PDB file of C-alpha atoms in Angstrom:
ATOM      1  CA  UNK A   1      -1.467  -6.469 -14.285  1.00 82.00           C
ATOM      2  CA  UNK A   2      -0.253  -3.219 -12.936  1.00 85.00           C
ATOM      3  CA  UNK A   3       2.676  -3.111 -15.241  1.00 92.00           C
ATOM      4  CA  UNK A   4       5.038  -2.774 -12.395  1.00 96.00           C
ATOM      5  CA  UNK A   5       7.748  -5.971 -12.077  1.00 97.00           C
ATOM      6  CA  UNK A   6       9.364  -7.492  -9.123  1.00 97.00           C
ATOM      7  CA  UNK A   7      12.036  -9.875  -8.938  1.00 97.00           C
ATOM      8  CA  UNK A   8      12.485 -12.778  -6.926  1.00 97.00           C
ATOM      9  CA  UNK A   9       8.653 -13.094  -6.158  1.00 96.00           C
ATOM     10  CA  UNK A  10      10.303 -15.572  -4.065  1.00 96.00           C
ATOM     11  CA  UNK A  11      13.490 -15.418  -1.752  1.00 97.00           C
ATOM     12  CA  UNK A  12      14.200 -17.696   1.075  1.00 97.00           C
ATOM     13  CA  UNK A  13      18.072 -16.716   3.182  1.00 97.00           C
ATOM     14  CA  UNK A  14      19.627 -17.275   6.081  1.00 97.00           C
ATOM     15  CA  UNK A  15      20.151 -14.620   9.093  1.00 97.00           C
ATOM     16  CA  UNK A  16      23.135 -12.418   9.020  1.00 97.00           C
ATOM     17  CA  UNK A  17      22.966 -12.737   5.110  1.00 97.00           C
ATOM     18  CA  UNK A  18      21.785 -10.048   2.448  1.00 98.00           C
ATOM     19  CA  UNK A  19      19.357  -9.883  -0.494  1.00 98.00           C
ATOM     20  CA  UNK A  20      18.330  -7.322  -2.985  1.00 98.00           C
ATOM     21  CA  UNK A  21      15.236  -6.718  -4.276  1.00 98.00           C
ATOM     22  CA  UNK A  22      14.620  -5.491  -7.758  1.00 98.00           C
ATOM     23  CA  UNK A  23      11.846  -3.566  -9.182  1.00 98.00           C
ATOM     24  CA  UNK A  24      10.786  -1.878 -12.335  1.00 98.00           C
ATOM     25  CA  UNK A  25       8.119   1.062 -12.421  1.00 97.00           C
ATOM     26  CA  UNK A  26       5.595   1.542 -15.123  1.00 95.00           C
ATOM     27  CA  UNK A  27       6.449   2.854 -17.733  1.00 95.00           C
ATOM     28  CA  UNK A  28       6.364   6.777 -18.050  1.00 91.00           C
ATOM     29  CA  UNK A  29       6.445   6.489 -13.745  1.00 93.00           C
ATOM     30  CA  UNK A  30       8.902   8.179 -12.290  1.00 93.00           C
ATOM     31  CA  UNK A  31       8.634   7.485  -8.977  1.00 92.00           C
ATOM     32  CA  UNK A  32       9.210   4.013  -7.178  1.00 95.00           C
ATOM     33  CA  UNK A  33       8.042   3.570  -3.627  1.00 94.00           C
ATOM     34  CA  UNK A  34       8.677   0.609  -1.236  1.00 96.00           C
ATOM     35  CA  UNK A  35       6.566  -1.123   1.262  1.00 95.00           C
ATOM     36  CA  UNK A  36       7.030  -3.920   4.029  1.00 95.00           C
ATOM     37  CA  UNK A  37       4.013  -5.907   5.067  1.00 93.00           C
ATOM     38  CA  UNK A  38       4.321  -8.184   7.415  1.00 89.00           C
ATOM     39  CA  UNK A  39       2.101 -10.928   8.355  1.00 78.00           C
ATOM     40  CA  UNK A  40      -1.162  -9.459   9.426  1.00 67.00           C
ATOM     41  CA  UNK A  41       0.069  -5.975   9.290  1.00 73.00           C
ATOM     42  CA  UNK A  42      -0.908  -3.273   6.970  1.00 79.00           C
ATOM     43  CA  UNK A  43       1.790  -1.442   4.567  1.00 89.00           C
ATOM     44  CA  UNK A  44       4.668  -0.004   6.355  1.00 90.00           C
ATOM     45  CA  UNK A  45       6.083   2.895   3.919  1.00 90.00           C
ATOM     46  CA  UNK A  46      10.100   2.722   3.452  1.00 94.00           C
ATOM     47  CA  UNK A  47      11.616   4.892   0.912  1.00 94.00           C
ATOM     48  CA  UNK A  48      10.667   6.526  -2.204  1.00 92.00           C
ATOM     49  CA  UNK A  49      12.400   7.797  -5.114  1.00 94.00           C
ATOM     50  CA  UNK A  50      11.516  10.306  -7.724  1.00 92.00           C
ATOM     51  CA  UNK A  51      13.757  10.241 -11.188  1.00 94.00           C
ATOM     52  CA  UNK A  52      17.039   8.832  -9.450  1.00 95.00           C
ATOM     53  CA  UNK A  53      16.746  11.067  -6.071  1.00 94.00           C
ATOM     54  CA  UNK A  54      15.344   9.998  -2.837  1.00 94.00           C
ATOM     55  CA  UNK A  55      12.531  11.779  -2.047  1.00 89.00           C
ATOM     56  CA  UNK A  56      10.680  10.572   1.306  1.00 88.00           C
ATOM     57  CA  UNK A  57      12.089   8.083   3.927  1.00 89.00           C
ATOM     58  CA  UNK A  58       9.541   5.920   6.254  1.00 88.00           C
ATOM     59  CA  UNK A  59      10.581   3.673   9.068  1.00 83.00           C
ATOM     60  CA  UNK A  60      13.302   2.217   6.824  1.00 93.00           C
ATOM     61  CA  UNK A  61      16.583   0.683   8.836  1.00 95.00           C
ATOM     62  CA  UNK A  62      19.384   1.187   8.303  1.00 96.00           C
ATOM     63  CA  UNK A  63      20.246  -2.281   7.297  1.00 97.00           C
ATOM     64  CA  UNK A  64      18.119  -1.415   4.512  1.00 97.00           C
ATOM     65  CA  UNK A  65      19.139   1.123   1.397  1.00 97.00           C
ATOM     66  CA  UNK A  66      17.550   1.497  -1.683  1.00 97.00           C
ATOM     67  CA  UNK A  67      18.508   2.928  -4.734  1.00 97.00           C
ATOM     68  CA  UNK A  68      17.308   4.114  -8.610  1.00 98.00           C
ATOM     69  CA  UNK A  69      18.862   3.794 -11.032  1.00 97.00           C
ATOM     70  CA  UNK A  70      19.081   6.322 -14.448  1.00 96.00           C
ATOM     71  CA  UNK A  71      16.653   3.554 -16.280  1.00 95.00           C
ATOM     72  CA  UNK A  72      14.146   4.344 -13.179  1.00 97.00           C
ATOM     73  CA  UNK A  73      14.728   0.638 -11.741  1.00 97.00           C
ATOM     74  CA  UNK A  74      15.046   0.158  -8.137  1.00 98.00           C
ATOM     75  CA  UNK A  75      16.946  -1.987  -5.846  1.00 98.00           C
ATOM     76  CA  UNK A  76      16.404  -2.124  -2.205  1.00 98.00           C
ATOM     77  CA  UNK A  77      19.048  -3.747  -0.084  1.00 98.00           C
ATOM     78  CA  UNK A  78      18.530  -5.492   2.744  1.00 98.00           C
ATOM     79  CA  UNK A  79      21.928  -6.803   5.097  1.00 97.00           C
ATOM     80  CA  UNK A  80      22.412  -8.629   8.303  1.00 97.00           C
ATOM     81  CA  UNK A  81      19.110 -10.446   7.690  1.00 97.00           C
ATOM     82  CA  UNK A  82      16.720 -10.583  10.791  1.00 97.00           C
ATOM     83  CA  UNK A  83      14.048 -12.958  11.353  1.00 96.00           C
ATOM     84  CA  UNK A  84      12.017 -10.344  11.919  1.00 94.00           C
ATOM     85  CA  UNK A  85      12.464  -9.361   8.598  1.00 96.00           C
ATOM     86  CA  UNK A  86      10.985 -11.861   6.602  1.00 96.00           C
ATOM     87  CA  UNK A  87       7.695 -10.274   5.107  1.00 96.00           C
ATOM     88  CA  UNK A  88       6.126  -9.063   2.030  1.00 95.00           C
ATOM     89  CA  UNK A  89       8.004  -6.394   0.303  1.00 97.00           C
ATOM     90  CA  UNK A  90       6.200  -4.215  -2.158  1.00 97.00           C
ATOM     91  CA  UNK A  91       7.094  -1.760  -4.717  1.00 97.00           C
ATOM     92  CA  UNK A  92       4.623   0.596  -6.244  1.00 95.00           C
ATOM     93  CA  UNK A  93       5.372   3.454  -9.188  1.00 94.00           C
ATOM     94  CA  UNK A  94       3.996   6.639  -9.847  1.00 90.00           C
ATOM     95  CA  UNK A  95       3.604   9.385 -12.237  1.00 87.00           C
ATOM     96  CA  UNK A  96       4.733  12.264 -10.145  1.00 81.00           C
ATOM     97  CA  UNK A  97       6.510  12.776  -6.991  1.00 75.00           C
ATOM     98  CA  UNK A  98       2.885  13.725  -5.073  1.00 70.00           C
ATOM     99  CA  UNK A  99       1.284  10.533  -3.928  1.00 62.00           C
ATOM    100  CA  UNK A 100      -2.310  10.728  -3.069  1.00 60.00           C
ATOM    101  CA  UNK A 101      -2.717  13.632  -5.474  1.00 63.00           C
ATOM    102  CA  UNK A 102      -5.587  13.972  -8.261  1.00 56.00           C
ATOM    103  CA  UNK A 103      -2.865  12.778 -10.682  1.00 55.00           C
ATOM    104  CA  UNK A 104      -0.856  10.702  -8.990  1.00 71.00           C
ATOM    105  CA  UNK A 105      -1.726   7.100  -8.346  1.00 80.00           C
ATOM    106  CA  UNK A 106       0.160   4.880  -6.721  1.00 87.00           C
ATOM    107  CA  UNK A 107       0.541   1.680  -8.668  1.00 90.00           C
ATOM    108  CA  UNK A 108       1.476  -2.041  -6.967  1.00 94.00           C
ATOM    109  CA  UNK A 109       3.922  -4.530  -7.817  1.00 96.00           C
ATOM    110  CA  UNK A 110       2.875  -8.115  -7.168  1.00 95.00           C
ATOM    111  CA  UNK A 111       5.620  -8.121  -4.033  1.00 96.00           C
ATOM    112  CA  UNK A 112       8.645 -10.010  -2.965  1.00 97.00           C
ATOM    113  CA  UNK A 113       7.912 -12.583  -0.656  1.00 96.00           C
ATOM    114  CA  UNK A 114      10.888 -12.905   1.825  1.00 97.00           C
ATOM    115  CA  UNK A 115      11.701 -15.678   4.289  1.00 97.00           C
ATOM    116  CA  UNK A 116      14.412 -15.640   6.763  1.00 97.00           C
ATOM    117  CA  UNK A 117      15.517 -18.665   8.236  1.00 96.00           C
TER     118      UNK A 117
ATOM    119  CA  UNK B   1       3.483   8.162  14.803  1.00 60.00           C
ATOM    120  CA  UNK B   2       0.408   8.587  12.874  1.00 64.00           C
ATOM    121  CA  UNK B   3      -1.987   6.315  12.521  1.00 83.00           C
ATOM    122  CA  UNK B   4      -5.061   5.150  10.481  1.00 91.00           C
ATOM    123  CA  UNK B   5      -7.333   2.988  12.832  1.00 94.00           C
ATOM    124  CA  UNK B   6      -9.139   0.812  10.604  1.00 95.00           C
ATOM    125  CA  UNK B   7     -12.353  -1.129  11.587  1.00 96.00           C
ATOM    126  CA  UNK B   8     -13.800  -4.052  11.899  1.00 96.00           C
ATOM    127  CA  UNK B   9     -10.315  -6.015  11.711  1.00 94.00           C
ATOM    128  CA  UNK B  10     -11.998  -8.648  10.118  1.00 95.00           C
ATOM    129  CA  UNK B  11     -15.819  -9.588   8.563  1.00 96.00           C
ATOM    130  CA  UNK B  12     -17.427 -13.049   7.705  1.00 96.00           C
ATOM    131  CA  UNK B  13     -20.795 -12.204   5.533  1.00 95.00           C
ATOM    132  CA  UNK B  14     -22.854 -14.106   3.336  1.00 96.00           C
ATOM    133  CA  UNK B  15     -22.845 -13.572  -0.214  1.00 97.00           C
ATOM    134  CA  UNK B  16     -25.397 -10.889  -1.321  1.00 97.00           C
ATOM    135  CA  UNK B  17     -25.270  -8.786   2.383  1.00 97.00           C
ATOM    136  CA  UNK B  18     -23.946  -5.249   2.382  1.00 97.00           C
ATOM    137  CA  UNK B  19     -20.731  -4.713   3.726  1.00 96.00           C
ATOM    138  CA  UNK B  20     -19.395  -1.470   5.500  1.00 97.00           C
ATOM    139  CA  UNK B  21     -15.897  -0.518   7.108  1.00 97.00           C
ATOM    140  CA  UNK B  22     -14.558   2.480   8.128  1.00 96.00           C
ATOM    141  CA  UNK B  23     -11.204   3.890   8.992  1.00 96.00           C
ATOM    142  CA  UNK B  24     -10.766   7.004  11.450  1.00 96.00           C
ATOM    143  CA  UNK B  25      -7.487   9.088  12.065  1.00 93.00           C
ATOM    144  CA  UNK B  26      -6.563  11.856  14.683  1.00 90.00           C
ATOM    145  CA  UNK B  27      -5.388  14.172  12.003  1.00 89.00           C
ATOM    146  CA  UNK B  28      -7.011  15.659   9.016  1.00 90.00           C
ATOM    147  CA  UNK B  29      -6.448  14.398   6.165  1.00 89.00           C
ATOM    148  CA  UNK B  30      -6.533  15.867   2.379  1.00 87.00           C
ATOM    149  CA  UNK B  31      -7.010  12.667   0.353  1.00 89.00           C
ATOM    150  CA  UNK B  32      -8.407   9.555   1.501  1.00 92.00           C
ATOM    151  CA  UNK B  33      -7.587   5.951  -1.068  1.00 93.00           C
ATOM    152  CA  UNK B  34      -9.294   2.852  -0.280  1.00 95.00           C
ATOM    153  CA  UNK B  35      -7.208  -0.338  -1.867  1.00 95.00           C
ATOM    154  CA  UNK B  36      -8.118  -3.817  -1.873  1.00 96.00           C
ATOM    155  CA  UNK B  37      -5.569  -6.765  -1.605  1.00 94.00           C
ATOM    156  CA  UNK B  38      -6.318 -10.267  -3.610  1.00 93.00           C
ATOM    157  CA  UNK B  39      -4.910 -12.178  -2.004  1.00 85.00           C
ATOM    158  CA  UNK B  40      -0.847 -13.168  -3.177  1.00 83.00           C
ATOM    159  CA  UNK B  41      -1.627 -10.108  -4.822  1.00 89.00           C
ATOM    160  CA  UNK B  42      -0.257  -5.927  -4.255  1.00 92.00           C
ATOM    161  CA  UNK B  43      -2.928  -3.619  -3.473  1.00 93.00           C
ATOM    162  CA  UNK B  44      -4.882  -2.069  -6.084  1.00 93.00           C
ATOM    163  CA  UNK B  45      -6.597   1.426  -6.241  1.00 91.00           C
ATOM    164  CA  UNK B  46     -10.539   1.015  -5.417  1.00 94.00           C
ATOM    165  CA  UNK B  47     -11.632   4.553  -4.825  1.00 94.00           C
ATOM    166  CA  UNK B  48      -9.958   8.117  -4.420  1.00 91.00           C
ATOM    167  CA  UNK B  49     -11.720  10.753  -2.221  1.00 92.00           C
ATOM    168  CA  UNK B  50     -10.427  14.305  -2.545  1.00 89.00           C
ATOM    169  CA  UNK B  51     -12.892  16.790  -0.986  1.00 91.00           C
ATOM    170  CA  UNK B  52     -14.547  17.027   2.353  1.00 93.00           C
ATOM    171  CA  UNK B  53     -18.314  14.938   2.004  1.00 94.00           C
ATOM    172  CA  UNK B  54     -17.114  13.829  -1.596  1.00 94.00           C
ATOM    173  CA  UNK B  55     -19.653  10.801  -1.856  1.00 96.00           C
ATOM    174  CA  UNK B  56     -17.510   8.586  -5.081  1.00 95.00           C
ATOM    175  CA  UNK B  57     -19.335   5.194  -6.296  1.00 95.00           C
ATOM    176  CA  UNK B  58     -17.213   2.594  -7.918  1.00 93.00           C
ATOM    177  CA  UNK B  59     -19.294   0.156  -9.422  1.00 95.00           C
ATOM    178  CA  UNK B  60     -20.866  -1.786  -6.008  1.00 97.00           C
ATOM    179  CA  UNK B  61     -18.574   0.194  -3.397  1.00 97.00           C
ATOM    180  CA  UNK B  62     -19.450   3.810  -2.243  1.00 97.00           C
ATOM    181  CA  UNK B  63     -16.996   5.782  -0.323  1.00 97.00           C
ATOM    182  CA  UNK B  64     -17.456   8.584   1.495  1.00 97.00           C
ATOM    183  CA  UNK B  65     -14.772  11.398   2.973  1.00 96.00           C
ATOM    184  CA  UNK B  66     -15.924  12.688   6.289  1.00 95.00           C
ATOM    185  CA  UNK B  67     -16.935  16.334   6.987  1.00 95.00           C
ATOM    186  CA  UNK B  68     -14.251  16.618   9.754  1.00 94.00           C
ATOM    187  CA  UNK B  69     -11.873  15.422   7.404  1.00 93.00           C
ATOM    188  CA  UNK B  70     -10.857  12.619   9.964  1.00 94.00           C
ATOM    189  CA  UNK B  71     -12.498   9.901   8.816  1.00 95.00           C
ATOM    190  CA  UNK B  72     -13.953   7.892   5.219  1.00 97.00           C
ATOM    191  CA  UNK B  73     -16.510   4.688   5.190  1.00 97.00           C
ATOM    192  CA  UNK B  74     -16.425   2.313   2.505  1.00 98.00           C
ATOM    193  CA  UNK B  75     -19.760   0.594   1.492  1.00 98.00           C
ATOM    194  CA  UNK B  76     -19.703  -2.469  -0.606  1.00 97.00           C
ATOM    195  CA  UNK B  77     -23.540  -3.507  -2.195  1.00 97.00           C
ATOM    196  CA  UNK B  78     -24.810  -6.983  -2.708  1.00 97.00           C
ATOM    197  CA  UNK B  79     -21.303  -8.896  -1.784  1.00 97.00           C
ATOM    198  CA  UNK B  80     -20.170 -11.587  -4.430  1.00 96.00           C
ATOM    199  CA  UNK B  81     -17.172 -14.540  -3.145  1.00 94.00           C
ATOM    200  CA  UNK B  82     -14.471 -12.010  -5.466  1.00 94.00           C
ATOM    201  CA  UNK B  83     -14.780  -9.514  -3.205  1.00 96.00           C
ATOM    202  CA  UNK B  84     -12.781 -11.587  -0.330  1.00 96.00           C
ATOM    203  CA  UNK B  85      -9.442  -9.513   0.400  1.00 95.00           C
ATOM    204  CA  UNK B  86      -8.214  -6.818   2.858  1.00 95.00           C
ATOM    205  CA  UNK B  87      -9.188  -3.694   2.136  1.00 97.00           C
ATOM    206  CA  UNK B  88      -6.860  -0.898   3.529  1.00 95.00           C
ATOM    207  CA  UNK B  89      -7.488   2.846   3.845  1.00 95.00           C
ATOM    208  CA  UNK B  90      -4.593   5.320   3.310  1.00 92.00           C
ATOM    209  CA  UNK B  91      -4.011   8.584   2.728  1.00 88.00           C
ATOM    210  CA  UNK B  92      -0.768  11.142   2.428  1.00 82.00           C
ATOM    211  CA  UNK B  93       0.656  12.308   5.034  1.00 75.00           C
ATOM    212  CA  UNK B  94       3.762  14.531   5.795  1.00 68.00           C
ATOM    213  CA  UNK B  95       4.381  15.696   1.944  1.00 66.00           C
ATOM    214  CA  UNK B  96       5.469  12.853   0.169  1.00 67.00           C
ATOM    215  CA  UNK B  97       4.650   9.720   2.520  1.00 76.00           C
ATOM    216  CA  UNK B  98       1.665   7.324   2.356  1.00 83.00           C
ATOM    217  CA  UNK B  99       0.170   5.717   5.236  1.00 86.00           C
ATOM    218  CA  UNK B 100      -1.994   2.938   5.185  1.00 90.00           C
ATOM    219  CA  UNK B 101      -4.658   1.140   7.806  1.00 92.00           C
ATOM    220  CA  UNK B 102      -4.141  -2.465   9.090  1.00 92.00           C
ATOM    221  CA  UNK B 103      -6.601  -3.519   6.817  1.00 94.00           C
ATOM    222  CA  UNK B 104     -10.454  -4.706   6.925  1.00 96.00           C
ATOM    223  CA  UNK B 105     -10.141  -8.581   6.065  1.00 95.00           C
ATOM    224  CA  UNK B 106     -13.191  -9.594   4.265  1.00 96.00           C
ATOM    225  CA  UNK B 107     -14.868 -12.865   4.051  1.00 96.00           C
ATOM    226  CA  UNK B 108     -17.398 -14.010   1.795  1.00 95.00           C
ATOM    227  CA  UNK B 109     -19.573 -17.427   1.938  1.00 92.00           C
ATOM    228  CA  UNK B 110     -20.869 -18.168  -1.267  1.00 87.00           C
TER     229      UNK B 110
END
């Protein structure tokens, strides 16, 4: 257990309709990062966050907008549902604002799986 | 955009061989991560590689960050059915972004 949350860990929708994704860093973490993998794909980076500001942005459409909240939860909103959108969507926390650095590990959620219909 | 070219795609060994995978990039890179995926599961933290020709053992996997800073192998000892998963290289890239490999899907027959 990596002591970061996700809710739904399931979420099946319709296209044209929008879901939001919820996730809760470690504790102590301070930064929240989300991930899309889709089948047989590695980890596409979206956004990240670092104490309530956005800090990096990925390949990330703009369908899609996240957001963190003063607690240090996330949400990341995703509209006008595609079918290409329906993948894996993980979260990950860390420490610091520096991922990749000597302190600054990048810790997984277990994902959201989403299914568009 | 940059890219981590991961390889072999995918491996099918027999329990007890050695197991090696490497993953190669066009830029240079200051950190290298290898994670490993269960599978339903999110990607957890095997090794971290900070230094040009750092050698780092974890256990039964060795990984090694490349001299030209462009590369890092993974080497997993004496394979056991638990280490089935994909095992992804990444490293950071642009200040604050992570990139990750496809993935090296491992197979194990008991």
């Amino acid at each position: 257990d990596s002591g970061v949350t996700q809710t739904p860990k399931h979420l099946i929708t319709a296209t044209g309709q929008r879901v939001t994704l919820r996730c809760s860093p470690r504790s102590g973490d301070l930064s929240v990062y989300w991930y899309q993998q889709s089948l047989d794909q590695g980890l596409q980076f979206l956004i990240q966050y670092y104490n309530g500001e956005e800090r990096a942005k990925g390949n990330i459409l703009e369908r899609f907008s996240a957001q963190q909240f003063p607690d240090l939860h996330s949400e990341l909103n995703l509209s006008s549902l595609e079918l290409g959108d329906s993948a894996l969507y993980f979260c990950a926390s860390s420490e610091g604002d520096l991922p990749g650095t000597y302190t600054d590990t990048q810790y997984f959620g277990p994902g959201t799986r989403l299914t568009v219909l | 955009g940059q890219q981590l070219n991961q390889s072999p795609q995918s491996m099918f060994i027999q329990e007890g061989e050695d197991v090696s995978m490497n993953c190669t990039s066009s830029s240079i890179f200051n950190t290298w991560l290898w994670y490993k995926q269960d599978p339903g599961e999110g990607p957890v933290l095997l090794i971290a590689l900070y230094k040009a020709g750092e050698l780092t053992s974890n256990g039964r996997l060795t990984a090694q960050f490349g001299i030209t800073r462009k590369d890092s192998f993974l080497n997993i000892s004496a394979s056991i059915p638990s280490d089935v998963g994909i095992y992804f290289c990444a490293g950071p890239f642009g200040g604050f972004k992570t990139i990750f490999g496809a993935g090296t899907r491992l197979f194990v027959k008991a």
